Amino acid sequence: MDKRHTGLFVLRMVMMTVIALLVIFPVYWMIMSSFRTQEEIFKYSKLGWELFFPVQPTLDNYKAIFTDPSKPFGRYMANTLFVAVVVTAAGLLVNSLAAFAFAKLRFPFKKVLLVVFLSSLVIPYEVIMIPQYLLIGELGWMNMYKALIVPQIVWVFGIFMLIQFFTDIPRDILEAGRMDGAGWMRIYYKIVLPAAVPALITLGLMTFLNQWDSFLWPLVVINEEKKQVVQVAISSFQSLRNISWGKVLAATTISSVPILGIFLILQKYYVQGITMSGVKG
Amino acid sequence: MKKRAAVLLLAAVTLLSAAGCQSGSKPGGAASNGDAGGKEAVELKFWRHDFAPEAESLNKLIASFQAKYPNIKVKMELIPNDQYETKIRTALAGGNPPDIMALDGPTLASYAHQGALLPLDEYMAKDGNKDDIAKPVLESLTYQGKIYAAPNNDASLAMFYNKKMFQQKNIPLPSKNPDEAWTWEQVLDAAKKLNDPAGGVYGWNPTPWGFAGHEGAPFSEMSFLWQAGGEILSPDMKTAKGYLDSPENKKALEFWNSLYNTAKVAPKELPQDAFANGKVAIHVDGPWAFGSLEQNFPNFKLGEDYDVAPLWKDAKQVTPNGSWNMAISSKTKYPEEAWAFLNWVTGVEGSKQWYQDTKNLPARLSTADAFQELKEYPMNIFVQQSAKYAKPRPVTPAYPAISEAVRLLFEDVGLGGLDVDAALKKAVTKIDSGIAQVEK
Amino acid sequence: MNLLSLGVLRKRGSFVKGFKSGVYDKQETRAAFLFIMPALLLLVVFIFYPMTRALLISLENYNLISGSSSPAGLDNYKQLMSDGVFWASLGHSFYFAAVVIPLQTMIALGLALLVRRTFRGVGIFRTVYFLPVVVSFAIASTIFKLIYNKDYGMLNVILKGLGLPVADFLSNPDIAMIGIIILCIWKAMGFFMIVFLAGLNNIPDSLYEAAHVDGAGPVQQFIRVTLPLLKRTTAFVVIITTMDALKIFVPVYITTSGGPAQSTSTIVHYIYETAFKQMNMGYASAAAFILFGIVLLISVVQLRIFRTDVEY
């Protein structure tokens, strides 16, 4: 019996490790290649250690992206950080309020409204981009950060995700709150929010990531280089006539660092903490 | 709790009403102001795709321009190369384009057709030194008899080959004389000898970026058809039927098919930096390649490791042309000032400076004349090809459909396993429906 | 919006009844609308208003850059009906979705089951599996493009080194879509793993104990307890995956640009090309609204199939 269990456990560990290696490989490749010289990146085509480690490790790619005065990469990161933080904060508030109402409150036309919300997820963004751009022009928001922030706050995907989590909060707890004379707003932030911290962190991280990733919209709305965001800057390293892959990979690595950092710091609150979330009655 | 909710609601309502009020105002209201007088302070917006060496040169030209015209300020915005068209088209859609924009040759007719560009004929006649611009280039910038842009430079392609590989296989090197281009068959012969699948070496890569999803592919592929003696459109540019599906083009595409699927000398997926890494023996590239090879592959040297020969030919010797230009938006408030800047950069003196900084193939004869190195190997190949053998891509507002159709045509034959007749039929249909669309 | 009302028609009666019998608490209703209002306002201004405009554009011959337009009635829609490229790209999207939805859901659930129990080091595995979620989609696509190269990409170098056949994902029209599918599953599975973990976590242990007492083995426990109780979570995963899958664009745009030979040209890629390259905005918008109708219909059907007893 014990032996069988150990065997299963080992099998499972092996399987999990193999999957983990496969999953992490592309990320490893990106980071590793960013320390190669341009000549090295695509040179090796035979299985061997050179394939997996830089032969002449170099920091030149990183130096190049941070010392180019015409492309203040640090500044682009700061711009992006600002936009992403504001959208994340505002988005968490707006989306969690709506999700709470949909998940726990009883009111007329709920289903209709829910489907209306859902329908906004269905339209391909590329189509409403032009009308949205026209709208931003009419609002006089062109080249302003509010054009990057305000339209991004509501995120129906996030609302749906939170509905999933909020639904598991027993209504009894809320009713008990009502009995104590608390208003719904108070119930929301005293009872619901604390119970859904892992979900909120997940959503916050994903919102942040979305903003950090955002590319097409800032590209068209922002007309001043010093206000530009990081993904637009990365794509400017790729030119038809000369792609500096070393720089591109260094820039993508650097731009992934803040996200990975936040993720690693927070992950114990939700990737780990999700299984012991306090929402069980 | 009530207060909080009220504040929330108030904020939301304010937001909406603000949106409501403002959406009443006119879009692009700035467009229709009267023209600006002489010495008033003027700011010109200028958008360009990002390419570091060219951006540096432009910055210099802007500085010298502003020194000469202290009342005019030029604000240049650099846009990532791959997304330049998306950005400029969105801005045109929103009615707030920059005063001056960089313009890729083949997009000109579409933009001009939609009234987005200012015709430059008067300015060109006044002080633009029009006759100094190479004829095929000027032709590519003329739509319905009017000139809509001034060229920064021209572009061309030549055959790049790995000299050491040629020597190893004892293959005679191609001539460096622009008039003695190798024929397709000659290149294929060499390619077959150079091809080494076990060693991961492809004999011949016939299109600079491989099967890319962008204009780079049709740029070279159209010349391939022209080299065979084929055409793409009828002379009046009303149809592709009977022209694109000609026997000459069929022959060209059969040859193309053999490169990828029978002789297998050409890479279906072009590896990154394939030529510099010795993975492609015969390559095709433009004058810009010298700079980027020098920067990224300092150990791969012209004359030692690789050399350049004129672009291959078949029934005819034809090379592609056309590159980036500058155009003025029809909505600009400052056409005079915009032209002054345009002419500063693309004029006789500006072009010389531009060549010095960027080493791009000049579009002006005076520039080609002014530099000894342009008369010498390797640049003389590009210069002379452009003067004698260049053929511009069709100047028609249906060009986006044509470009797409040609790109897919070569992909269908090279990668898709479609037979030549079926692929041509598909391309003809696509082009003709594109032409019909434009005429709506 | 007619489709919407269809889906909820059945419920309409109960709304009316609700009002009459006073099922809805007045204060609660007011609070609910207040809570929803900010999101709804933003949606109306920044999504639905542009959508309405796009709908109007779809009824015009609308050139992107001139903005000049002439009324076209339903011409764009009619023309689309006989546009082979449009249907082919729709087909590619459905093929993508048909593979990704079940496969990704199963993989995500499998991963969740693998890392469900707590043991030393499980956190590392959860973290690693989630890692791709926080890599930018554009960056991930660029990396996969480089790794996939037929002769020199890492993937094929390794495959060749191991004596396996080469996977030419970028130049073989027959398998190109599979390359994109792998990329997308790699990117998204970690997120849905977390969603499933949360769902699994809400299944009380007592149910498993009861099943165990009844003599159910692990497989039976999974079928009899886990699956039924994951219905709502699964519904969420499937609906969201469907909508994302049918709108897939960025990885296609970056890795293959719809090639080789248009084999990966999905519907949104087709729409993007039509709008921004061909500058035929009216036609592109019409294609988008056909897609919109299809996806909406599927979502509504899915919502009904997955309808659970749990209240929303």
XYZ file of N, CA and C in Angstrom, chain A residues 38-39 42-43 46 71 93 97 129-130 133-135 138-142 150 183-186 189 215-216 219-225 228 232 235-236 238-245 247, chain B residues 1 4 8 15 18-19 22-23 25 27 47 49-51 54 75-83 86-87 90-91 93-94 96 198 209 214 272-273 277 279 288 292 295-299 360:
276
model
N 24.109 39.535 -30.828
C 23.240 39.307 -31.985
C 23.729 38.133 -32.831
N 25.032 38.017 -32.965
C 25.576 36.942 -33.794
C 25.218 35.573 -33.250
N 20.863 33.257 -33.146
C 20.279 32.248 -34.041
C 21.355 31.372 -34.678
N 22.504 31.301 -34.039
C 23.633 30.637 -34.670
C 23.586 29.121 -34.516
N 22.582 22.810 -33.586
C 22.797 21.414 -33.179
C 22.595 21.336 -31.671
N 15.409 57.252 -26.774
C 14.352 56.344 -26.317
C 14.501 56.102 -24.824
N -12.487 48.865 -8.231
C -13.646 49.441 -7.553
C -14.913 49.284 -8.399
N -17.899 46.427 -7.631
C -19.233 46.903 -7.234
C -20.308 46.260 -8.120
N -12.479 50.152 -32.502
C -11.357 51.046 -32.244
C -11.508 52.375 -32.977
N -11.903 52.316 -34.243
C -12.020 53.568 -35.003
C -13.121 54.463 -34.423
N -11.908 55.881 -31.302
C -10.908 56.921 -31.573
C -11.595 58.243 -31.944
N -12.645 58.132 -32.758
C -13.402 59.342 -33.121
C -13.979 59.988 -31.869
N -14.498 59.141 -30.984
C -15.094 59.645 -29.740
C -14.052 60.380 -28.906
N -13.520 63.695 -30.251
C -14.618 64.609 -29.962
C -14.603 65.073 -28.508
N -14.156 64.201 -27.615
C -14.055 64.578 -26.207
C -12.870 65.510 -25.974
N -11.993 65.629 -26.974
C -10.790 66.443 -26.807
C -9.752 65.783 -25.919
N -9.749 64.464 -25.908
C -8.828 63.746 -25.018
C -7.587 63.235 -25.740
N -7.446 63.593 -26.993
C -6.331 63.064 -27.756
C -5.013 63.413 -27.092
N -9.657 56.128 -18.852
C -11.104 56.044 -18.613
C -11.792 54.919 -19.407
N -25.772 49.143 5.863
C -26.219 49.379 4.492
C -25.473 48.454 3.559
N -25.942 48.398 2.286
C -25.296 47.488 1.324
C -23.862 47.880 1.046
N -23.617 49.209 1.048
C -22.250 49.660 0.797
C -21.319 49.140 1.880
N -21.816 49.220 3.096
C -20.999 48.772 4.223
C -20.777 47.260 4.152
N -18.034 46.511 1.609
C -16.604 46.620 1.896
C -16.191 46.022 3.232
N -1.137 48.134 -26.393
C -0.239 48.519 -27.465
C -0.933 49.345 -28.545
N -1.950 48.748 -29.155
C -2.587 49.371 -30.301
C -3.238 50.704 -29.927
N -0.791 53.415 -29.054
C -0.115 53.764 -30.315
C -0.889 54.831 -31.077
N -2.204 54.652 -31.168
C -2.962 55.599 -31.986
C -3.379 56.844 -31.217
N -3.531 56.743 -29.905
C -4.082 57.879 -29.161
C -3.000 58.851 -28.708
N -1.820 58.329 -28.386
C -0.749 59.182 -27.873
C 0.131 59.655 -29.032
N 0.280 60.957 -29.130
C 1.031 61.517 -30.256
C 2.322 62.190 -29.819
N 2.822 61.819 -28.674
C 4.017 62.482 -28.207
C 4.918 61.403 -27.647
N 6.134 61.339 -28.170
C 6.969 60.201 -27.792
C 7.219 60.112 -26.302
N 4.773 58.125 -24.427
C 4.441 56.800 -24.962
C 4.651 55.698 -23.924
N 4.922 50.000 -27.027
C 5.158 50.727 -28.273
C 6.659 50.917 -28.464
N 8.284 47.718 -29.660
C 8.063 47.398 -31.061
C 8.904 48.302 -31.959
N 9.365 49.423 -31.441
C 10.185 50.287 -32.282
C 11.601 49.735 -32.451
N 12.009 46.892 -33.635
C 11.884 46.001 -34.779
C 11.601 46.812 -36.021
N 12.607 46.933 -36.841
C 12.416 47.647 -38.080
C 12.647 46.669 -39.212
N 11.967 46.932 -40.302
C 12.060 46.043 -41.444
C 13.506 45.798 -41.841
N 14.290 46.859 -41.784
C 15.625 46.768 -42.353
C 16.672 46.345 -41.355
N 16.329 46.346 -40.097
C 17.341 46.011 -39.112
C 16.661 45.658 -37.798
N 16.462 44.381 -37.563
C 15.867 43.985 -36.287
C 16.997 43.605 -35.343
N 17.119 44.371 -34.245
C 18.129 44.015 -33.258
C 17.478 43.074 -32.254
N 17.542 41.788 -32.561
C 16.830 40.839 -31.702
C 17.348 40.868 -30.277
N 18.328 43.454 -28.600
C 17.659 44.553 -27.909
C 16.194 44.227 -27.659
N -23.295 55.509 4.245
C -23.410 54.685 3.041
C -24.069 55.473 1.919
N -21.778 58.024 0.254
C -20.806 57.374 -0.605
C -21.430 57.037 -1.967
N -20.619 58.522 -5.748
C -20.335 57.612 -6.853
C -21.212 57.941 -8.058
N -19.397 62.340 -15.564
C -18.631 61.734 -16.646
C -19.460 61.648 -17.910
N -20.377 65.066 -19.357
C -19.207 65.642 -20.017
C -19.056 65.023 -21.397
N -19.225 63.724 -21.439
C -19.108 63.026 -22.710
C -20.170 63.542 -23.672
N -19.503 67.191 -25.026
C -18.369 67.356 -25.907
C -18.566 66.689 -27.249
N -19.382 65.638 -27.230
C -19.500 64.943 -28.510
C -20.237 65.804 -29.524
N -19.239 68.844 -30.234
C -18.276 69.702 -30.926
C -17.781 69.047 -32.202
N -15.641 67.457 -35.110
C -14.414 66.674 -35.194
C -13.396 67.412 -36.055
N 5.138 63.189 -38.871
C 5.192 61.802 -38.390
C 6.047 60.969 -39.322
N 8.028 56.854 -39.627
C 8.318 55.547 -39.027
C 9.720 55.573 -38.453
N 9.922 54.778 -37.456
C 11.146 54.837 -36.670
C 12.234 53.955 -37.266
N 13.353 54.560 -37.564
C 14.533 53.790 -37.948
C 15.719 54.659 -37.549
N 18.016 57.007 -39.707
C 17.267 58.028 -40.441
C 16.715 59.088 -39.500
N 7.842 69.510 -35.190
C 7.757 68.498 -34.132
C 7.635 67.130 -34.779
N 8.719 66.355 -34.676
C 8.714 65.035 -35.319
C 8.306 63.968 -34.308
N 7.399 63.110 -34.728
C 7.082 61.958 -33.886
C 7.461 60.688 -34.634
N 8.211 59.839 -33.943
C 8.649 58.587 -34.558
C 7.719 57.462 -34.146
N 7.301 56.689 -35.114
C 6.307 55.640 -34.876
C 6.921 54.298 -35.263
N 6.712 53.257 -34.436
C 7.307 51.959 -34.758
C 6.982 51.550 -36.198
N 7.985 51.095 -36.874
C 7.892 50.783 -38.288
C 6.675 49.929 -38.662
N 6.489 48.836 -37.934
C 5.441 47.887 -38.313
C 4.039 48.474 -38.164
N 3.899 49.476 -37.307
C 2.563 49.988 -37.022
C 2.339 51.361 -37.636
N -0.958 51.717 -39.626
C -2.136 51.692 -38.757
C -2.333 53.046 -38.083
N -1.230 53.586 -37.582
C -1.316 54.849 -36.857
C -1.746 55.995 -37.788
N -5.379 55.632 -38.874
C -6.319 55.969 -37.812
C -6.421 57.483 -37.668
N -5.280 58.147 -37.737
C -5.293 59.606 -37.608
C -6.046 60.252 -38.770
N -8.420 58.821 -40.402
C -9.824 58.492 -40.154
C -10.426 59.472 -39.160
N -9.638 59.857 -38.157
C -10.140 60.755 -37.125
C -10.083 62.210 -37.545
N -7.495 64.083 -37.902
C -6.400 64.891 -37.350
C -5.027 64.320 -37.690
N 21.752 18.893 -45.364
C 22.300 18.286 -44.153
C 23.021 19.337 -43.303
N 12.618 39.146 -47.290
C 12.136 38.860 -45.944
C 11.417 37.514 -45.890
N 4.055 41.404 -45.049
C 4.005 42.836 -45.329
C 4.451 43.157 -46.758
N 16.157 33.784 -39.054
C 16.609 35.138 -38.730
C 18.069 35.294 -39.117
N 18.414 36.424 -39.664
C 19.797 36.720 -40.026
C 20.425 35.573 -40.808
N 24.501 34.506 -41.062
C 24.866 33.303 -40.315
C 25.262 32.146 -41.233
N 23.517 30.629 -43.549
C 22.476 29.627 -43.751
C 21.818 29.762 -45.111
N 20.444 49.066 -47.715
C 20.384 49.208 -46.260
C 21.089 48.047 -45.549
N 23.384 47.444 -41.591
C 22.936 46.567 -40.516
C 23.863 45.362 -40.361
N 26.825 46.603 -38.402
C 26.519 46.840 -36.989
C 26.319 45.534 -36.216
N 25.562 44.619 -36.787
C 25.213 43.413 -36.045
C 26.172 42.250 -36.271
N 26.840 42.237 -37.399
C 27.753 41.132 -37.701
C 29.115 41.666 -38.151
N 29.841 42.257 -37.223
C 31.104 42.890 -37.596
C 32.117 41.911 -38.211
N 31.937 40.624 -37.967
C 32.900 39.660 -38.512
C 32.519 39.117 -39.880
N 21.215 55.667 -47.959
C 20.127 55.144 -48.778
C 20.365 55.484 -50.242
